[in-house]
Amino acid sequence: MDIDVLKSLVAAVETGSFSRAATSLYISQSAVSKRVKMLEDKLGLALLDRSGPQLQLTPAGRIVVKNAKAIIDVCCRCTEELRQFRQERNVSFCCTPAFGLTYLPKIVRAFMELRPDVSSFRFTFDNPEKIMDGLQSGDFQMAVVEHCDFFPLQGTVIDRLPDDVMLLVGPASLGAQSQQWTLDELLAKNICVRSNGCCSRLILEDKMAAAGRSMDAFSRVLTYDDLNMILEAVLEGDGVGYVARNVVEKHLADGTMVALEVPGFEQVFHRSLLVGPSFQPSQESDDLIRLIREITC
């Protein structure tokens, strides 16, 4: 079985759609769909149930995906271990969207200018839980994650990066640069949030539970897989967002967004630079770690 085909099947199941799987794999939606269909035709079995709003595994699909994950894990480990015998210089790094949107472009530019000899720099966005799973499996070498009580860290902490804070933000049309709101005033608005499993959503759900409410208490819950889409929705006035301050710092400074002060909803969280058990120190990794420290601190 082709490893890329197996990766496409696993991504389709984990994201629930061919389009989101395509985004995570950096290929077209049609390519993901064709790969999965090709595998189904080869096996003579349906692996996915396409009838609902999200893709679901069939009984045969569950067997294939369970073994596909094991195969992918072995291939990733093998690739990493064999790199020492080649002259390739590679770096693989994963981070959350909040960190990536704010810092990653600067980090990538600085790293490529410093190390033009590195042939491949692979970077990926994901939620903290999947990032730590990827570190443990050897899918990438280093990662930056936001963490709080919901996410105990797994892996070796290389450095604690500056903390950040979660804020409720709204469009400039709401008026003043910073506003004090009651909970009821907040709940009368649409809330724009990330999908389940993201740190920001879990923190918001915890804050709502502490206030004796659930997410259903909002006028509408608008769920997005892409942090950029949340920012765009807030700027367009579609709702309010709950995001890390560094993500919206520019918008707060230029007045296109306003911070909303609701008692009990501000939350400090931590960021850490981690490596997994398969990490092998190198000059490339040392350079990347130094740049991350310089750019974020």
Short mmCIF file of C-alpha atoms in Angstrom, two decimals:
data_model
loop_
_atom_site.label_atom_id
_atom_site.label_comp_id
_atom_site.label_asym_id
_atom_site.label_seq_id
_atom_site.Cartn_x
_atom_site.Cartn_y
_atom_site.Cartn_z
CA MET A 1 0.00 0.00 0.00
CA ASP A 2 1.29 3.47 -0.93
CA ILE A 3 2.20 5.47 2.19
CA ASP A 4 0.72 8.69 0.73
CA VAL A 5 -2.58 6.91 0.11
CA LEU A 6 -2.65 5.72 3.72
CA LYS A 7 -1.86 9.22 4.97
CA SER A 8 -4.74 10.59 2.90
CA LEU A 9 -7.17 8.07 4.39
CA VAL A 10 -6.04 8.80 7.96
CA ALA A 11 -6.22 12.56 7.40
CA ALA A 12 -9.74 12.29 5.93
CA VAL A 13 -10.92 10.36 8.99
CA GLU A 14 -9.21 12.62 11.53
CA THR A 15 -10.48 15.86 9.97
CA GLY A 16 -13.90 14.54 8.92
CA SER A 17 -13.77 15.81 5.34
CA PHE A 18 -11.70 15.57 2.16
CA SER A 19 -11.26 19.36 1.99
CA ARG A 20 -9.80 19.64 5.50
CA ALA A 21 -7.62 16.59 4.87
CA ALA A 22 -6.32 18.27 1.71
CA THR A 23 -5.43 21.40 3.68
CA SER A 24 -3.53 19.41 6.30
CA LEU A 25 -1.60 17.49 3.61
CA TYR A 26 -0.98 20.51 1.34
CA ILE A 27 -2.56 18.82 -1.69
CA SER A 28 -5.82 19.26 -3.59
CA GLN A 29 -9.15 17.93 -2.38
CA SER A 30 -9.55 15.88 -5.55
CA ALA A 31 -6.17 14.21 -4.92
CA VAL A 32 -7.25 13.08 -1.44
CA SER A 33 -10.60 11.81 -2.73
CA LYS A 34 -8.96 9.92 -5.63
CA ARG A 35 -6.38 8.31 -3.36
CA VAL A 36 -9.02 7.01 -0.96
CA LYS A 37 -11.21 5.78 -3.83
CA MET A 38 -8.21 4.03 -5.38
CA LEU A 39 -7.53 2.22 -2.10
CA GLU A 40 -11.18 1.20 -1.78
CA ASP A 41 -11.18 -0.13 -5.34
CA LYS A 42 -7.98 -2.07 -4.71
CA LEU A 43 -9.37 -3.67 -1.55
CA GLY A 44 -12.86 -4.13 -2.97
CA LEU A 45 -14.35 -2.63 0.21
CA ALA A 46 -15.86 0.69 1.24
CA LEU A 47 -13.64 2.28 3.89
CA LEU A 48 -15.56 5.50 4.45
CA ASP A 49 -19.22 6.24 5.02
CA ARG A 50 -19.85 9.44 3.05
CA SER A 51 -23.57 9.75 3.81
CA GLY A 52 -23.38 12.08 6.82
CA PRO A 53 -22.04 15.59 7.39
CA GLN A 54 -18.68 14.13 8.38
CA LEU A 55 -16.76 11.19 6.96
CA GLN A 56 -17.02 8.09 9.13
CA LEU A 57 -15.15 4.79 9.04
CA THR A 58 -16.88 1.59 8.00
CA PRO A 59 -15.98 -1.60 9.92
CA ALA A 60 -13.43 -2.41 7.21
CA GLY A 61 -12.14 1.14 7.35
CA ARG A 62 -11.46 0.87 11.08
CA ILE A 63 -9.21 -2.12 10.47
CA VAL A 64 -7.33 -0.39 7.66
CA VAL A 65 -6.84 2.88 9.57
CA LYS A 66 -5.63 1.11 12.71
CA ASN A 67 -2.91 -0.63 10.69
CA ALA A 68 -2.27 2.41 8.48
CA LYS A 69 -1.33 4.48 11.54
CA ALA A 70 1.15 1.82 12.61
CA ILE A 71 2.67 1.71 9.11
CA ILE A 72 2.96 5.51 8.93
CA ASP A 73 4.59 5.60 12.36
CA VAL A 74 7.20 2.99 11.34
CA CYS A 75 7.93 4.83 8.07
CA CYS A 76 8.41 8.16 9.85
CA ARG A 77 10.78 6.64 12.38
CA CYS A 78 12.71 4.84 9.67
CA THR A 79 13.07 8.01 7.60
CA GLU A 80 14.37 9.97 10.57
CA GLU A 81 16.89 7.28 11.52
CA LEU A 82 18.19 6.92 7.96
CA ARG A 83 18.82 10.66 7.50
CA GLN A 84 22.16 10.35 9.33
CA PHE A 85 23.48 8.25 6.41
CA ARG A 86 22.60 10.87 3.79
CA GLN A 87 23.88 14.36 3.25
CA GLU A 88 20.39 15.86 3.56
CA ARG A 89 19.84 18.58 6.13
CA ASN A 90 16.23 18.63 7.29
CA VAL A 91 14.28 20.26 10.07
CA SER A 92 10.69 19.39 11.02
CA PHE A 93 8.74 21.65 13.35
CA CYS A 94 5.13 21.91 14.50
CA CYS A 95 3.25 24.61 16.37
CA THR A 96 -0.23 25.83 17.15
CA PRO A 97 -1.94 28.22 14.70
CA ALA A 98 -1.79 31.05 17.27
CA PHE A 99 2.01 30.80 17.50
CA GLY A 100 2.42 30.15 13.78
CA LEU A 101 0.43 33.15 12.58
CA THR A 102 2.35 35.49 14.86
CA TYR A 103 5.92 34.22 14.73
CA LEU A 104 6.49 31.49 12.16
CA PRO A 105 6.99 33.67 9.03
CA LYS A 106 9.78 35.60 10.80
CA ILE A 107 11.32 32.38 12.12
CA VAL A 108 11.29 30.70 8.69
CA ARG A 109 12.81 33.71 6.93
CA ALA A 110 15.55 34.10 9.53
CA PHE A 111 16.34 30.37 9.52
CA MET A 112 16.56 30.11 5.73
CA GLU A 113 18.83 33.16 5.58
CA LEU A 114 21.06 31.69 8.28
CA ARG A 115 21.06 28.12 6.92
CA PRO A 116 20.75 28.08 3.11
CA ASP A 117 22.29 24.58 3.21
CA VAL A 118 19.16 23.07 4.80
CA SER A 119 17.36 21.24 1.99
CA SER A 120 13.98 20.86 3.68
CA PHE A 121 12.22 22.78 6.44
CA ARG A 122 8.81 21.20 7.14
CA PHE A 123 6.41 23.07 9.38
CA THR A 124 2.90 22.09 10.45
CA PHE A 125 0.04 23.64 12.44
CA ASP A 126 -2.09 21.55 14.81
CA ASN A 127 -3.77 21.57 18.20
CA PRO A 128 -1.67 20.86 21.34
CA GLU A 129 -2.89 17.29 21.83
CA LYS A 130 -2.00 16.23 18.28
CA ILE A 131 1.30 18.10 18.43
CA MET A 132 2.37 16.14 21.49
CA ASP A 133 1.24 12.90 19.84
CA GLY A 134 3.39 13.80 16.82
CA LEU A 135 6.41 14.46 19.01
CA GLN A 136 6.03 11.08 20.68
CA SER A 137 5.66 9.28 17.34
CA GLY A 138 8.64 11.06 15.78
CA ASP A 139 6.57 12.78 13.09
CA PHE A 140 8.52 15.98 13.78
CA GLN A 141 11.54 16.93 15.83
CA MET A 142 10.52 20.09 17.68
CA ALA A 143 7.33 21.92 18.58
CA VAL A 144 5.93 24.95 20.34
CA VAL A 145 2.65 24.47 22.21
CA GLU A 146 0.36 26.57 24.34
CA HIS A 147 -0.61 24.74 27.49
CA CYS A 148 -2.64 25.10 30.64
CA ASP A 149 -4.33 22.73 33.07
CA PHE A 150 -6.13 20.99 30.17
CA PHE A 151 -2.91 19.81 28.50
CA PRO A 152 -0.19 18.15 30.57
CA LEU A 153 3.02 18.38 28.58
CA GLN A 154 4.55 15.29 26.98
CA GLY A 155 8.14 15.52 25.81
CA THR A 156 11.24 17.34 27.00
CA VAL A 157 10.85 21.07 27.63
CA ILE A 158 13.78 22.90 26.04
CA ASP A 159 12.59 26.36 27.01
CA ARG A 160 9.64 28.24 28.45
CA LEU A 161 8.65 31.01 26.06
CA PRO A 162 6.78 34.19 27.10
CA ASP A 163 3.25 33.65 28.38
CA ASP A 164 0.22 35.05 26.56
CA VAL A 165 -3.38 35.78 27.51
CA MET A 166 -6.73 34.84 25.99
CA LEU A 167 -8.97 37.79 25.15
CA LEU A 168 -12.50 38.35 23.94
CA VAL A 169 -12.36 40.66 20.93
CA GLY A 170 -14.93 42.29 18.68
CA PRO A 171 -15.02 44.48 15.55
CA ALA A 172 -14.31 48.20 15.61
CA SER A 173 -18.02 48.88 15.05
CA LEU A 174 -18.59 48.09 18.75
CA GLY A 175 -17.03 51.44 19.61
CA ALA A 176 -14.48 52.11 22.32
CA GLN A 177 -11.01 50.58 22.33
CA SER A 178 -11.81 48.51 25.40
CA GLN A 179 -15.26 47.82 26.80
CA GLN A 180 -16.57 46.31 30.03
CA TRP A 181 -19.39 43.88 29.24
CA THR A 182 -21.69 41.77 31.35
CA LEU A 183 -21.97 38.06 30.65
CA ASP A 184 -25.51 38.52 29.32
CA GLU A 185 -24.30 41.17 26.86
CA LEU A 186 -21.62 38.76 25.65
CA LEU A 187 -24.05 35.88 25.25
CA ALA A 188 -26.30 38.02 23.03
CA LYS A 189 -23.52 37.92 20.40
CA ASN A 190 -22.33 35.19 18.03
CA ILE A 191 -19.08 33.58 19.22
CA CYS A 192 -16.42 32.61 16.65
CA VAL A 193 -14.30 29.71 17.91
CA ARG A 194 -11.92 26.99 16.78
CA SER A 195 -13.01 23.38 16.43
CA ASN A 196 -13.16 20.92 19.33
CA GLY A 197 -9.82 20.04 20.90
CA CYS A 198 -8.23 23.47 20.46
CA CYS A 199 -6.84 25.07 23.61
CA SER A 200 -8.79 28.32 23.16
CA ARG A 201 -12.11 26.51 22.88
CA LEU A 202 -11.44 24.33 25.93
CA ILE A 203 -10.55 27.39 27.99
CA LEU A 204 -13.72 29.18 26.84
CA GLU A 205 -15.87 26.14 27.63
CA ASP A 206 -14.28 26.01 31.10
CA LYS A 207 -15.01 29.71 31.66
CA MET A 208 -18.62 29.21 30.60
CA ALA A 209 -19.01 26.22 32.92
CA ALA A 210 -17.58 28.27 35.82
CA ALA A 211 -20.27 30.87 35.09
CA GLY A 212 -22.96 28.16 35.15
CA ARG A 213 -23.54 28.35 31.38
CA SER A 214 -22.74 26.28 28.30
CA MET A 215 -21.64 27.27 24.81
CA ASP A 216 -25.25 26.90 23.68
CA ALA A 217 -26.05 30.04 25.64
CA PHE A 218 -24.46 32.21 22.93
CA SER A 219 -26.70 33.58 20.20
CA ARG A 220 -24.80 31.33 17.76
CA VAL A 221 -21.60 29.31 17.92
CA LEU A 222 -19.64 29.73 14.67
CA THR A 223 -16.96 27.03 14.46
CA TYR A 224 -13.95 27.42 12.15
CA ASP A 225 -10.98 25.14 11.43
CA ASP A 226 -8.85 28.09 10.35
CA LEU A 227 -7.77 30.82 12.78
CA ASN A 228 -7.50 33.29 9.89
CA MET A 229 -11.21 32.74 9.18
CA ILE A 230 -12.05 33.60 12.79
CA LEU A 231 -10.13 36.86 12.52
CA GLU A 232 -11.84 37.68 9.23
CA ALA A 233 -15.28 36.91 10.71
CA VAL A 234 -14.64 39.18 13.69
CA LEU A 235 -13.37 42.00 11.45
CA GLU A 236 -16.48 41.67 9.28
CA GLY A 237 -18.73 41.93 12.33
CA ASP A 238 -20.03 38.35 12.22
CA GLY A 239 -19.37 37.82 15.92
CA VAL A 240 -16.83 38.10 18.72
CA GLY A 241 -13.76 35.90 19.09
CA TYR A 242 -11.77 34.35 21.94
CA VAL A 243 -8.13 34.39 20.85
CA ALA A 244 -4.58 34.88 22.07
CA ARG A 245 -3.57 38.52 22.47
CA ASN A 246 -0.50 38.23 20.26
CA VAL A 247 -2.69 37.08 17.36
CA VAL A 248 -4.77 40.30 17.45
CA GLU A 249 -2.13 42.75 18.74
CA LYS A 250 -1.94 44.50 15.37
CA HIS A 251 -5.72 44.83 15.09
CA LEU A 252 -6.03 46.20 18.61
CA ALA A 253 -3.27 48.71 17.91
CA ASP A 254 -4.78 50.02 14.66
CA GLY A 255 -8.32 50.09 16.05
CA THR A 256 -9.85 47.51 13.70
CA MET A 257 -10.68 45.34 16.73
CA VAL A 258 -11.57 46.13 20.35
CA ALA A 259 -10.94 44.10 23.50
CA LEU A 260 -14.05 43.14 25.47
CA GLU A 261 -13.64 42.92 29.23
CA VAL A 262 -15.95 40.32 30.73
CA PRO A 263 -15.21 39.43 34.37
CA GLY A 264 -13.70 35.96 34.70
CA PHE A 265 -12.86 35.41 31.03
CA GLU A 266 -9.26 36.59 30.85
CA GLN A 267 -6.88 33.61 31.02
CA VAL A 268 -3.09 33.53 31.07
CA PHE A 269 -1.57 30.50 29.35
CA HIS A 270 1.96 29.25 28.85
CA ARG A 271 4.09 28.43 25.82
CA SER A 272 6.90 25.90 25.74
CA LEU A 273 9.43 24.69 23.19
CA LEU A 274 9.48 20.88 23.24
CA VAL A 275 11.37 18.00 21.68
CA GLY A 276 10.27 14.37 21.48
CA PRO A 277 12.10 11.14 22.36
CA SER A 278 13.47 10.73 18.81
CA PHE A 279 15.07 14.21 18.79
CA GLN A 280 18.74 14.23 17.81
CA PRO A 281 20.56 17.54 18.52
CA SER A 282 22.29 19.08 15.50
CA GLN A 283 23.65 22.43 14.38
CA GLU A 284 20.39 22.98 12.48
CA SER A 285 18.23 22.35 15.54
CA ASP A 286 20.48 24.54 17.70
CA ASP A 287 20.13 27.39 15.21
CA LEU A 288 16.35 27.03 15.05
CA ILE A 289 16.00 26.95 18.85
CA ARG A 290 18.14 30.09 19.15
CA LEU A 291 16.05 31.94 16.54
CA ILE A 292 12.78 30.96 18.25
CA ARG A 293 14.12 32.36 21.52
CA GLU A 294 15.34 35.59 19.91
CA ILE A 295 12.16 36.28 17.94
CA THR A 296 9.64 35.44 20.65
CA CYS A 297 11.38 36.86 23.72
#
